[in-house]
Amino acid sequence: MGASDRWDRIRRIASVADRDADEPTVLAVVVLAISLLLLSPVAWVLIHAGEMETGRIIDLLARETTTAVTVNTLVLVAAVTALSVAIGVPLALLTVQTDLPFKRFWTVTAALPLVVPSYIGAFAFVSAFGPRGELADLLAPLGIESIPTIYGLPGAVLVLTLFTYPYVFLTTRASLISFDGTVVEAARTLNASRWDAFKRVTLPQILPGIAAGALLVALYTLSDFGTPAIMRYDVFTRMIFIEEQSRNIDAAAVLSLLLLVMAMAILAVESRIGASRDGAYVSSGDRRAGEIQLGYWKLPAMGFCALIATLCLALPIGILGLWLVRSTGAAPEGFVFEAQHVTNSVTLAAGAAALCVVLALPIAYLSARGDGTLSSLPERVSYVGYAVPGVVIGLSLIYLSLRFVPFLYQSLFVLVFAYVVRFLPQAVGTTESSVLQVDPSYIEAARSLGYGPITSFRKVVLPLVAPGIAAGAALVFLTTMKELPATLMLRPIGFETIVTYIWLVRGAAYQGQAAVPALILVGVSGLSMLIILRQEA
């Protein structure tokens, strides 16, 4: 080999080395820009609060309304979280560690309440147990003219508990499945009772899973808008929406700031629990403890499972079916459900899913392949939007667009961006899991063959992570179809989707017209549950 050939080879090697050195920098810059975009809705709340006079902020914080809303929100979150644990943990134990008959069936029915959006469940419960509901009509011939009201705190707690406890059920069940049951058997050989073995051995091991599910319930309850609004219970989300509609922006901003503080506190706790789970022992192979024989408790256990399934599934679906049967007449003008509503929902959801996939790829790749805290920080930042309630994101984007990009105000672009901020973590999580399964040596081999970073990623990484990308896109699509507050606040005038149509006819008391779109939403949510159950398998 001549001297000139050797120098050419050295220059090519140096060129590849320089390109490899530049690649992480370019990726980090792209991810940083995405992270700043995701934080923009949160920034508006902080900016607006900073522009307000201190005295004005103190006056708003000291209002009796603010105090009442804060207490209401805390009570609702605490009650729903506690009751969800009380339902979800026993169901998980029954379906994993006992000889409960038809365990697979009860597992599916225990998870399926997630397919019913909580505001649809609230509609159904008000229709069944409200002052002029089905139960009141049945009791009227018996001389019972009034029943306890479902409105207020009791109704909000009941509905949110029934449609969020599956978070606790699924995370607890996952912990029980991965738990090494031989430890329990060892405790039993030392003459420990079933209860002592559970309390001393099983519970400490599955506690992170229980806590993770409980925190998801708390976060959902804190951010939910539809159920408190339907149950006429004043919490942060409902009051922020009312203040924004009344153009009391200062009050809405202060309430949003308080809500953000609560959401960030829950997210911080979740992060600490996630860190504590990293070192948890996971059993390899099938080493579960022996089944607990229920004996004469078998029928009460099945009755408990059947009661939950009836309240969460049979009742709301039955009410929707009843609405459908009764809605035989033509809908009033302005309240006709049209195919365009479905088309609008699908178009928005598809746009949000596509944009989430594009933005999730660099974040997931940097988090999976980078080193240190800085590489994983953008992934944590993406979860901020998931923790921020949709009503706060909607409020922020309204005034950010008016202030900086007025030509985008009430445009579909802003609405899709709100969905991306809310649901990007779903795409990031599934994509990162797929990237972590790709052997880095495959990429190194492609680079050694002279392929550039983009070509190597396209030819090697992308085909391998495609299933994770598809799962993330499907979850974003299905979740976007159900998003209520951001859609209500940001949609263009005259642009109706399935959820806004349901909200419209509910407000006008035309319940029968909500049957078909509500059943469509339940069906769409059922597809998301299939993805979740497939991931568990």
Coordinates of C-alpha atoms in Angstrom, one line a residue:
M1 CA 0.0 0.0 0.0
G2 CA 1.4 3.3 -1.1
A3 CA 1.8 6.4 1.2
S4 CA -1.1 8.2 -0.5
D5 CA -3.4 5.2 0.0
R6 CA -2.5 5.1 3.7
W7 CA -3.2 8.8 4.1
D8 CA -6.6 8.4 2.3
R9 CA -7.5 5.6 4.7
I10 CA -6.5 7.6 7.8
R11 CA -8.6 10.6 6.5
R12 CA -11.6 8.3 6.0
I13 CA -11.2 6.9 9.5
A14 CA -10.9 10.4 10.9
S15 CA -13.9 11.6 9.0
V16 CA -16.0 8.7 10.4
A17 CA -14.7 9.4 13.9
D18 CA -15.6 13.1 13.6
R19 CA -19.0 12.2 12.3
D20 CA -19.5 9.8 15.2
A21 CA -18.5 12.5 17.7
D22 CA -20.9 15.0 16.2
E23 CA -23.8 12.6 16.2
P24 CA -24.6 12.7 19.9
T25 CA -24.3 16.5 19.9
V26 CA -26.8 16.9 17.0
L27 CA -29.2 14.4 18.7
A28 CA -28.9 16.2 22.0
V29 CA -29.7 19.6 20.4
V30 CA -32.8 18.1 18.6
V31 CA -34.0 16.6 21.9
L32 CA -33.4 19.8 23.8
A33 CA -35.5 21.7 21.3
I34 CA -38.3 19.1 21.7
S35 CA -38.1 19.3 25.5
L36 CA -38.4 23.1 25.5
L37 CA -41.5 22.8 23.3
L38 CA -43.1 20.3 25.6
L39 CA -42.5 22.6 28.6
S40 CA -44.0 25.7 26.9
P41 CA -47.5 25.2 28.3
V42 CA -46.1 24.9 31.9
A43 CA -44.0 28.0 31.2
W44 CA -47.1 30.1 30.4
V45 CA -48.5 29.5 33.9
L46 CA -45.3 30.5 35.5
I47 CA -44.9 33.6 33.3
H48 CA -48.4 34.8 33.9
A49 CA -48.1 34.3 37.6
G50 CA -44.8 36.2 37.5
E51 CA -46.4 39.2 35.8
M52 CA -49.1 39.5 38.4
E53 CA -48.7 41.8 41.4
T54 CA -47.8 40.0 44.6
G55 CA -50.9 41.4 46.4
R56 CA -53.2 40.2 43.6
I57 CA -51.7 36.6 43.9
I58 CA -52.1 36.7 47.7
D59 CA -55.7 37.9 47.4
L60 CA -56.6 35.1 45.0
L61 CA -54.8 32.5 47.2
A62 CA -56.6 33.7 50.3
R63 CA -60.1 33.5 48.7
E64 CA -62.5 31.2 50.4
T65 CA -63.2 29.6 47.0
T66 CA -59.5 28.8 46.5
T67 CA -59.3 27.2 49.9
A68 CA -62.5 25.2 49.4
V69 CA -61.3 24.0 45.9
T70 CA -58.0 22.9 47.4
V71 CA -59.6 20.9 50.2
N72 CA -62.1 19.4 47.8
T73 CA -59.4 18.3 45.4
L74 CA -57.2 16.8 48.2
V75 CA -60.2 14.9 49.7
L76 CA -61.2 13.5 46.2
V77 CA -57.7 12.4 45.4
A78 CA -57.2 10.7 48.8
A79 CA -60.6 9.0 48.8
V80 CA -60.4 7.7 45.2
T81 CA -56.8 6.5 45.7
A82 CA -57.6 4.7 49.0
L83 CA -60.7 3.0 47.6
S84 CA -58.9 2.0 44.4
V85 CA -56.3 0.2 46.5
A86 CA -59.0 -1.4 48.5
I87 CA -60.6 -2.8 45.3
G88 CA -57.5 -3.4 43.1
V89 CA -55.3 -5.3 45.5
P90 CA -57.8 -7.9 46.5
L91 CA -58.8 -8.5 42.9
A92 CA -55.1 -8.9 42.0
L93 CA -54.6 -11.4 44.8
L94 CA -57.7 -13.4 43.9
T95 CA -56.8 -13.7 40.2
V96 CA -53.1 -14.6 40.8
Q97 CA -52.7 -16.5 44.1
T98 CA -56.0 -18.3 44.8
D99 CA -58.0 -21.1 43.3
L100 CA -60.8 -18.6 42.2
P101 CA -62.9 -20.3 39.5
F102 CA -62.8 -18.7 36.0
K103 CA -59.7 -16.7 36.9
R104 CA -59.0 -15.6 33.3
F105 CA -62.5 -14.3 32.9
W106 CA -62.4 -12.3 36.2
T107 CA -58.9 -11.0 35.2
V108 CA -60.3 -9.6 32.0
T109 CA -63.4 -8.2 33.6
A110 CA -61.3 -6.5 36.3
A111 CA -59.2 -4.8 33.8
L112 CA -61.9 -3.8 31.3
P113 CA -63.3 -0.8 33.2
L114 CA -60.4 1.1 31.8
V115 CA -62.2 0.9 28.4
V116 CA -65.0 3.1 29.7
P117 CA -64.0 6.8 29.8
S118 CA -64.8 8.2 33.3
Y119 CA -67.1 10.9 31.9
I120 CA -69.1 8.2 30.1
G121 CA -69.3 6.3 33.3
A122 CA -70.5 9.5 35.1
F123 CA -73.2 10.0 32.5
A124 CA -74.4 6.4 33.0
F125 CA -74.4 6.7 36.8
V126 CA -76.3 10.0 36.8
S127 CA -78.8 8.4 34.4
A128 CA -79.2 5.4 36.6
F129 CA -79.1 6.9 40.1
G130 CA -79.8 10.6 39.6
P131 CA -82.9 12.4 40.9
R132 CA -84.8 11.6 37.7
G133 CA -82.9 8.4 36.9
E134 CA -83.9 4.8 36.2
L135 CA -83.8 3.9 39.9
A136 CA -86.0 6.8 40.9
D137 CA -88.5 5.8 38.2
L138 CA -88.6 2.2 39.5
L139 CA -89.1 3.3 43.1
A140 CA -91.7 5.9 42.4
P141 CA -94.7 3.4 42.2
L142 CA -93.6 2.1 45.6
G143 CA -94.2 5.5 47.2
I144 CA -90.5 6.4 47.4
E145 CA -90.3 9.9 46.0
S146 CA -86.6 10.7 46.6
I147 CA -83.3 8.9 46.9
P148 CA -80.0 10.1 48.2
T149 CA -78.3 12.4 45.7
I150 CA -75.4 11.0 43.6
Y151 CA -74.1 14.5 42.9
G152 CA -71.2 16.0 44.8
L153 CA -68.3 14.2 46.5
P154 CA -70.0 10.7 46.9
G155 CA -70.8 10.4 43.2
A156 CA -67.4 11.7 42.1
V157 CA -65.6 9.3 44.4
L158 CA -67.7 6.4 43.3
V159 CA -67.4 6.9 39.6
L160 CA -63.6 7.7 39.6
T161 CA -62.9 4.7 41.9
L162 CA -64.8 2.3 39.7
F163 CA -63.1 3.4 36.5
T164 CA -59.5 4.0 37.8
Y165 CA -58.9 1.0 40.2
P166 CA -57.7 -1.1 37.3
Y167 CA -54.4 0.9 37.4
V168 CA -53.8 -0.6 40.9
F169 CA -55.1 -4.0 39.8
L170 CA -52.7 -4.2 36.8
T171 CA -49.6 -3.0 38.6
T172 CA -50.2 -5.2 41.6
R173 CA -51.0 -8.2 39.4
A174 CA -47.7 -7.6 37.5
S175 CA -45.8 -7.5 40.8
L176 CA -47.4 -10.7 42.0
I177 CA -46.7 -12.5 38.8
S178 CA -43.0 -11.6 38.9
F179 CA -42.7 -12.3 42.7
D180 CA -40.7 -15.4 43.8
G181 CA -43.2 -17.5 45.6
T182 CA -40.6 -19.8 47.1
V183 CA -39.9 -17.1 49.7
V184 CA -43.5 -17.4 50.9
E185 CA -43.3 -21.2 51.0
A186 CA -40.1 -20.8 53.1
A187 CA -42.0 -18.6 55.5
R188 CA -44.8 -21.2 55.8
T189 CA -42.3 -23.9 56.7
L190 CA -41.4 -21.7 59.7
N191 CA -45.0 -22.1 60.9
A192 CA -46.1 -18.6 59.7
S193 CA -49.8 -18.3 58.9
R194 CA -51.0 -17.3 55.5
W195 CA -51.7 -13.8 56.8
D196 CA -48.3 -13.5 58.5
A197 CA -46.5 -14.7 55.4
F198 CA -48.5 -12.1 53.3
K199 CA -47.9 -9.3 55.7
R200 CA -44.2 -10.0 56.3
V201 CA -43.0 -11.4 53.0
T202 CA -45.4 -10.7 50.1
L203 CA -46.7 -7.2 50.9
P204 CA -43.2 -5.6 51.2
Q205 CA -42.3 -7.1 47.8
I206 CA -45.4 -6.0 46.0
L207 CA -45.7 -2.6 47.8
P208 CA -43.9 -0.7 45.0
G209 CA -46.4 -2.1 42.4
I210 CA -49.3 -1.1 44.6
A211 CA -47.9 2.4 45.2
A212 CA -47.2 2.9 41.5
G213 CA -50.8 2.0 40.6
A214 CA -52.1 4.2 43.4
L215 CA -50.0 7.2 42.2
L216 CA -51.4 6.7 38.6
V217 CA -54.9 6.8 40.2
A218 CA -54.0 9.9 42.1
L219 CA -52.6 11.6 39.0
Y220 CA -55.7 10.7 36.9
T221 CA -58.1 11.9 39.6
L222 CA -56.2 15.2 40.0
S223 CA -56.3 15.8 36.2
D224 CA -59.9 14.6 35.5
F225 CA -62.3 17.2 34.3
G226 CA -65.4 15.4 33.0
T227 CA -66.5 13.5 36.1
P228 CA -66.3 16.4 38.7
A229 CA -68.1 18.6 36.2
I230 CA -70.9 16.1 35.7
M231 CA -71.1 15.4 39.4
R232 CA -71.1 19.2 40.2
Y233 CA -68.2 18.9 42.5
D234 CA -65.8 21.9 42.6
V235 CA -62.2 20.8 42.1
F236 CA -59.3 22.6 40.4
T237 CA -60.0 21.3 36.9
R238 CA -63.7 22.3 36.9
M239 CA -63.0 25.8 38.4
I240 CA -60.1 26.5 36.0
F241 CA -62.5 25.8 33.1
I242 CA -65.2 28.0 34.6
E243 CA -62.8 30.9 35.3
E244 CA -61.4 30.7 31.8
Q245 CA -64.8 30.7 30.2
S246 CA -65.6 33.8 32.4
R247 CA -62.3 35.4 31.2
N248 CA -61.0 35.6 34.8
I249 CA -57.5 34.7 33.6
D250 CA -55.7 35.7 36.8
A251 CA -57.8 33.4 38.9
A252 CA -57.4 30.6 36.4
A253 CA -53.6 31.1 36.3
V254 CA -53.3 30.9 40.1
L255 CA -55.5 27.8 40.3
S256 CA -53.5 26.3 37.5
L257 CA -50.3 27.0 39.4
L258 CA -51.6 25.3 42.5
L259 CA -52.7 22.3 40.4
L260 CA -49.3 22.1 38.8
V261 CA -47.7 22.0 42.2
M262 CA -49.8 19.1 43.2
A263 CA -49.2 17.3 39.9
M264 CA -45.4 17.8 40.2
A265 CA -45.5 16.5 43.8
I266 CA -47.2 13.3 42.6
L267 CA -44.8 12.9 39.7
A268 CA -41.8 13.3 42.1
V269 CA -43.2 10.6 44.4
E270 CA -43.7 8.4 41.3
S271 CA -40.1 9.0 40.3
R272 CA -38.8 7.9 43.7
I273 CA -40.9 4.8 43.7
G274 CA -39.7 4.0 40.2
A275 CA -36.1 4.3 41.4
S276 CA -36.8 2.0 44.3
R277 CA -38.2 -0.6 41.9
D278 CA -35.0 -0.6 39.8
G279 CA -33.3 -2.9 42.3
A280 CA -36.3 -5.1 43.0
Y281 CA -35.8 -8.8 42.6
V282 CA -37.8 -10.4 39.8
S283 CA -38.3 -14.1 39.6
S284 CA -37.2 -15.9 36.5
G285 CA -39.3 -18.8 35.6
D286 CA -42.5 -20.0 37.2
R287 CA -41.8 -19.9 40.9
R288 CA -45.1 -18.7 42.3
A289 CA -46.4 -19.7 45.7
G290 CA -48.9 -22.5 46.0
E291 CA -52.5 -21.5 45.3
I292 CA -54.5 -20.3 48.3
Q293 CA -57.5 -22.5 48.8
L294 CA -60.5 -20.3 49.3
G295 CA -62.8 -23.0 50.6
Y296 CA -66.1 -21.5 51.7
W297 CA -64.9 -18.1 50.8
K298 CA -65.0 -19.1 47.1
L299 CA -68.6 -17.9 46.6
P300 CA -68.1 -14.5 48.4
A301 CA -65.0 -14.0 46.3
M302 CA -66.8 -14.6 43.1
G303 CA -69.6 -12.4 44.3
F304 CA -67.1 -9.5 44.9
C305 CA -65.7 -9.9 41.4
A306 CA -69.2 -10.0 39.9
L307 CA -70.3 -6.9 41.9
I308 CA -67.4 -4.9 40.5
A309 CA -68.0 -6.1 37.0
T310 CA -71.7 -5.3 37.2
L311 CA -71.0 -1.7 38.4
C312 CA -68.2 -1.0 36.0
L313 CA -69.3 -2.8 32.9
A314 CA -72.8 -4.1 32.9
L315 CA -74.4 -0.9 34.3
P316 CA -72.8 1.7 32.0
I317 CA -73.1 -0.5 28.9
G318 CA -76.7 -1.3 29.8
I319 CA -77.5 2.4 30.2
L320 CA -76.0 3.2 26.8
G321 CA -78.0 0.3 25.3
L322 CA -81.1 1.7 26.9
W323 CA -80.4 5.2 25.5
L324 CA -79.9 3.6 22.1
V325 CA -83.3 1.7 22.2
R326 CA -85.2 4.8 23.4
S327 CA -83.6 7.2 20.8
T328 CA -86.1 6.3 18.0
G329 CA -87.1 9.8 17.1
A330 CA -85.2 12.2 14.9
A331 CA -82.6 14.4 16.7
P332 CA -83.4 18.1 17.1
E333 CA -81.7 20.5 14.7
G334 CA -78.1 21.1 15.7
F335 CA -77.9 17.8 17.7
V336 CA -77.6 15.2 14.9
F337 CA -74.6 12.9 15.1
E338 CA -72.8 12.9 11.8
A339 CA -70.1 10.8 10.2
Q340 CA -68.0 14.0 10.1
H341 CA -67.7 13.9 13.9
V342 CA -66.0 10.5 13.6
T343 CA -63.8 11.7 10.7
N344 CA -62.7 14.7 12.7
S345 CA -61.8 12.6 15.7
V346 CA -59.9 10.1 13.6
T347 CA -58.0 12.8 11.7
L348 CA -56.9 14.6 14.9
A349 CA -55.9 11.3 16.6
A350 CA -53.9 10.1 13.5
G351 CA -52.1 13.5 13.3
A352 CA -51.3 13.4 17.0
A353 CA -50.1 9.8 16.8
A354 CA -47.9 10.5 13.8
L355 CA -46.3 13.6 15.3
C356 CA -45.7 11.7 18.6
V357 CA -43.9 9.0 16.8
V358 CA -41.6 11.4 15.1
L359 CA -40.8 13.3 18.3
A360 CA -40.5 10.2 20.5
L361 CA -37.8 8.6 18.4
P362 CA -34.9 11.0 19.2
I363 CA -36.0 11.2 22.9
A364 CA -36.2 7.4 23.3
Y365 CA -33.0 6.8 21.4
L366 CA -31.0 9.3 23.5
S367 CA -32.4 7.9 26.7
A368 CA -31.7 4.3 25.8
R369 CA -28.3 4.8 24.3
G370 CA -27.0 7.8 26.2
D371 CA -25.0 7.8 29.4
G372 CA -25.8 9.7 32.6
T373 CA -28.6 11.7 34.0
L374 CA -28.6 14.3 31.1
S375 CA -29.5 11.6 28.6
S376 CA -32.6 10.5 30.6
L377 CA -33.6 14.0 31.6
P378 CA -35.6 14.7 28.3
E379 CA -37.5 11.5 28.9
R380 CA -38.5 12.7 32.4
V381 CA -39.4 16.1 30.9
S382 CA -41.8 14.4 28.4
Y383 CA -43.7 13.0 31.4
V384 CA -44.4 16.5 32.7
G385 CA -47.1 17.0 30.0
Y386 CA -48.7 13.7 31.0
A387 CA -48.8 14.9 34.6
V388 CA -50.3 18.3 33.7
P389 CA -54.1 18.2 33.4
G390 CA -55.6 18.8 29.9
V391 CA -57.5 21.8 31.2
V392 CA -54.2 23.6 32.2
I393 CA -52.6 22.7 28.9
G394 CA -55.7 24.0 27.0
L395 CA -55.6 27.3 29.0
S396 CA -51.9 27.8 28.5
L397 CA -52.0 27.2 24.7
I398 CA -55.0 29.6 24.3
Y399 CA -53.0 32.5 25.7
L400 CA -49.6 31.4 24.3
S401 CA -51.1 31.4 20.8
L402 CA -52.9 34.7 21.3
R403 CA -49.7 36.3 22.6
F404 CA -47.0 34.9 20.3
V405 CA -48.7 33.3 17.3
P406 CA -52.2 34.8 17.0
F407 CA -52.6 33.4 13.4
L408 CA -52.6 29.9 15.0
Y409 CA -55.3 30.7 17.6
Q410 CA -58.1 28.1 17.5
S411 CA -56.3 26.1 14.8
L412 CA -56.0 22.4 14.5
F413 CA -52.3 22.7 14.8
V414 CA -52.5 24.0 18.4
L415 CA -55.0 21.3 19.2
V416 CA -52.8 18.5 17.9
F417 CA -49.8 20.1 19.7
A418 CA -51.8 19.9 23.0
Y419 CA -52.4 16.2 22.3
V420 CA -48.7 15.7 21.7
V421 CA -47.8 17.4 25.0
R422 CA -50.3 15.2 26.9
F423 CA -49.6 11.8 25.3
L424 CA -46.0 11.8 24.0
P425 CA -44.8 9.7 27.0
Q426 CA -46.9 6.8 25.7
A427 CA -44.9 6.8 22.5
V428 CA -41.6 7.4 24.2
G429 CA -42.1 4.5 26.7
T430 CA -42.9 1.8 24.1
T431 CA -40.2 3.1 21.7
E432 CA -37.5 3.2 24.3
S433 CA -38.3 -0.3 25.4
S434 CA -37.8 -1.5 21.8
V435 CA -34.5 0.5 21.4
L436 CA -33.1 -1.1 24.6
Q437 CA -33.6 -4.6 23.0
V438 CA -31.5 -3.7 19.9
D439 CA -28.0 -5.0 20.2
P440 CA -25.5 -2.0 19.8
S441 CA -23.1 -4.3 17.9
Y442 CA -25.6 -4.3 15.0
I443 CA -25.2 -0.6 14.6
E444 CA -21.4 -0.8 15.0
A445 CA -21.3 -3.4 12.2
A446 CA -23.3 -1.2 9.9
R447 CA -21.0 1.8 10.6
S448 CA -18.0 -0.4 9.9
L449 CA -19.4 -1.1 6.5
G450 CA -19.3 2.7 5.7
Y451 CA -23.0 3.5 6.4
G452 CA -23.7 6.9 7.9
P453 CA -25.6 7.4 11.2
I454 CA -28.9 8.1 9.5
T455 CA -28.6 5.2 7.1
S456 CA -27.5 2.8 9.9
F457 CA -30.5 3.8 11.9
R458 CA -32.9 3.5 9.0
K459 CA -31.6 0.1 7.9
V460 CA -30.8 -1.5 11.2
V461 CA -32.6 0.1 14.2
L462 CA -35.8 1.2 12.6
P463 CA -37.0 -2.2 11.4
L464 CA -36.3 -3.7 14.9
V465 CA -38.1 -1.0 16.8
A466 CA -41.1 -0.8 14.5
P467 CA -43.4 -2.9 16.7
G468 CA -42.7 -0.6 19.7
I469 CA -43.3 2.4 17.5
A470 CA -46.6 1.0 16.2
A471 CA -47.8 0.2 19.8
G472 CA -47.0 3.7 20.9
A473 CA -48.8 5.2 18.0
A474 CA -51.8 3.0 18.6
L475 CA -51.9 4.1 22.3
V476 CA -51.6 7.8 21.4
F477 CA -54.3 7.4 18.8
L478 CA -56.8 5.7 21.1
T479 CA -56.1 8.0 24.1
T480 CA -56.5 11.1 21.9
M481 CA -59.9 10.0 20.7
K482 CA -61.1 10.2 24.3
E483 CA -59.4 13.5 25.4
L484 CA -62.1 15.9 26.6
P485 CA -60.9 19.2 28.2
A486 CA -58.2 20.1 25.7
T487 CA -60.5 19.4 22.8
L488 CA -63.3 21.5 24.3
M489 CA -61.0 24.5 24.9
L490 CA -58.9 24.5 21.8
R491 CA -61.0 23.2 18.9
P492 CA -61.8 25.6 16.1
I493 CA -65.3 27.1 16.2
G494 CA -67.8 24.8 14.6
F495 CA -65.3 21.8 14.6
E496 CA -67.0 19.0 16.5
T497 CA -65.6 15.6 17.4
I498 CA -67.1 12.6 19.1
V499 CA -66.3 13.8 22.6
T500 CA -67.4 17.4 22.0
Y501 CA -70.7 16.1 20.5
I502 CA -71.3 13.9 23.6
W503 CA -70.6 16.9 25.8
L504 CA -73.0 19.0 23.7
V505 CA -75.9 16.7 23.9
R506 CA -75.3 15.9 27.6
G507 CA -75.5 19.6 28.4
A508 CA -78.8 19.9 26.4
A509 CA -80.2 16.8 28.2
Y510 CA -80.5 14.8 24.9
Q511 CA -79.0 11.6 26.4
G512 CA -80.4 9.3 23.7
Q513 CA -78.3 11.1 21.1
A514 CA -75.1 10.3 23.1
A515 CA -75.6 6.5 22.9
V516 CA -74.0 5.8 19.5
P517 CA -70.9 8.1 20.0
A518 CA -70.4 6.8 23.5
L519 CA -70.5 3.2 22.4
I520 CA -68.0 4.1 19.7
L521 CA -65.6 5.5 22.3
V522 CA -66.0 2.4 24.5
G523 CA -65.1 0.3 21.4
V524 CA -62.1 2.4 20.7
S525 CA -61.0 2.1 24.3
G526 CA -61.4 -1.6 24.1
L527 CA -58.7 -1.7 21.4
S528 CA -56.3 0.1 23.8
M529 CA -57.1 -2.5 26.5
L530 CA -56.2 -5.3 24.0
I531 CA -52.8 -3.6 23.6
I532 CA -52.3 -3.4 27.4
L533 CA -53.3 -7.1 27.9
R534 CA -51.0 -8.2 25.1
Q535 CA -48.1 -6.3 26.6
E536 CA -48.8 -8.1 30.0
A537 CA -48.7 -11.4 28.1

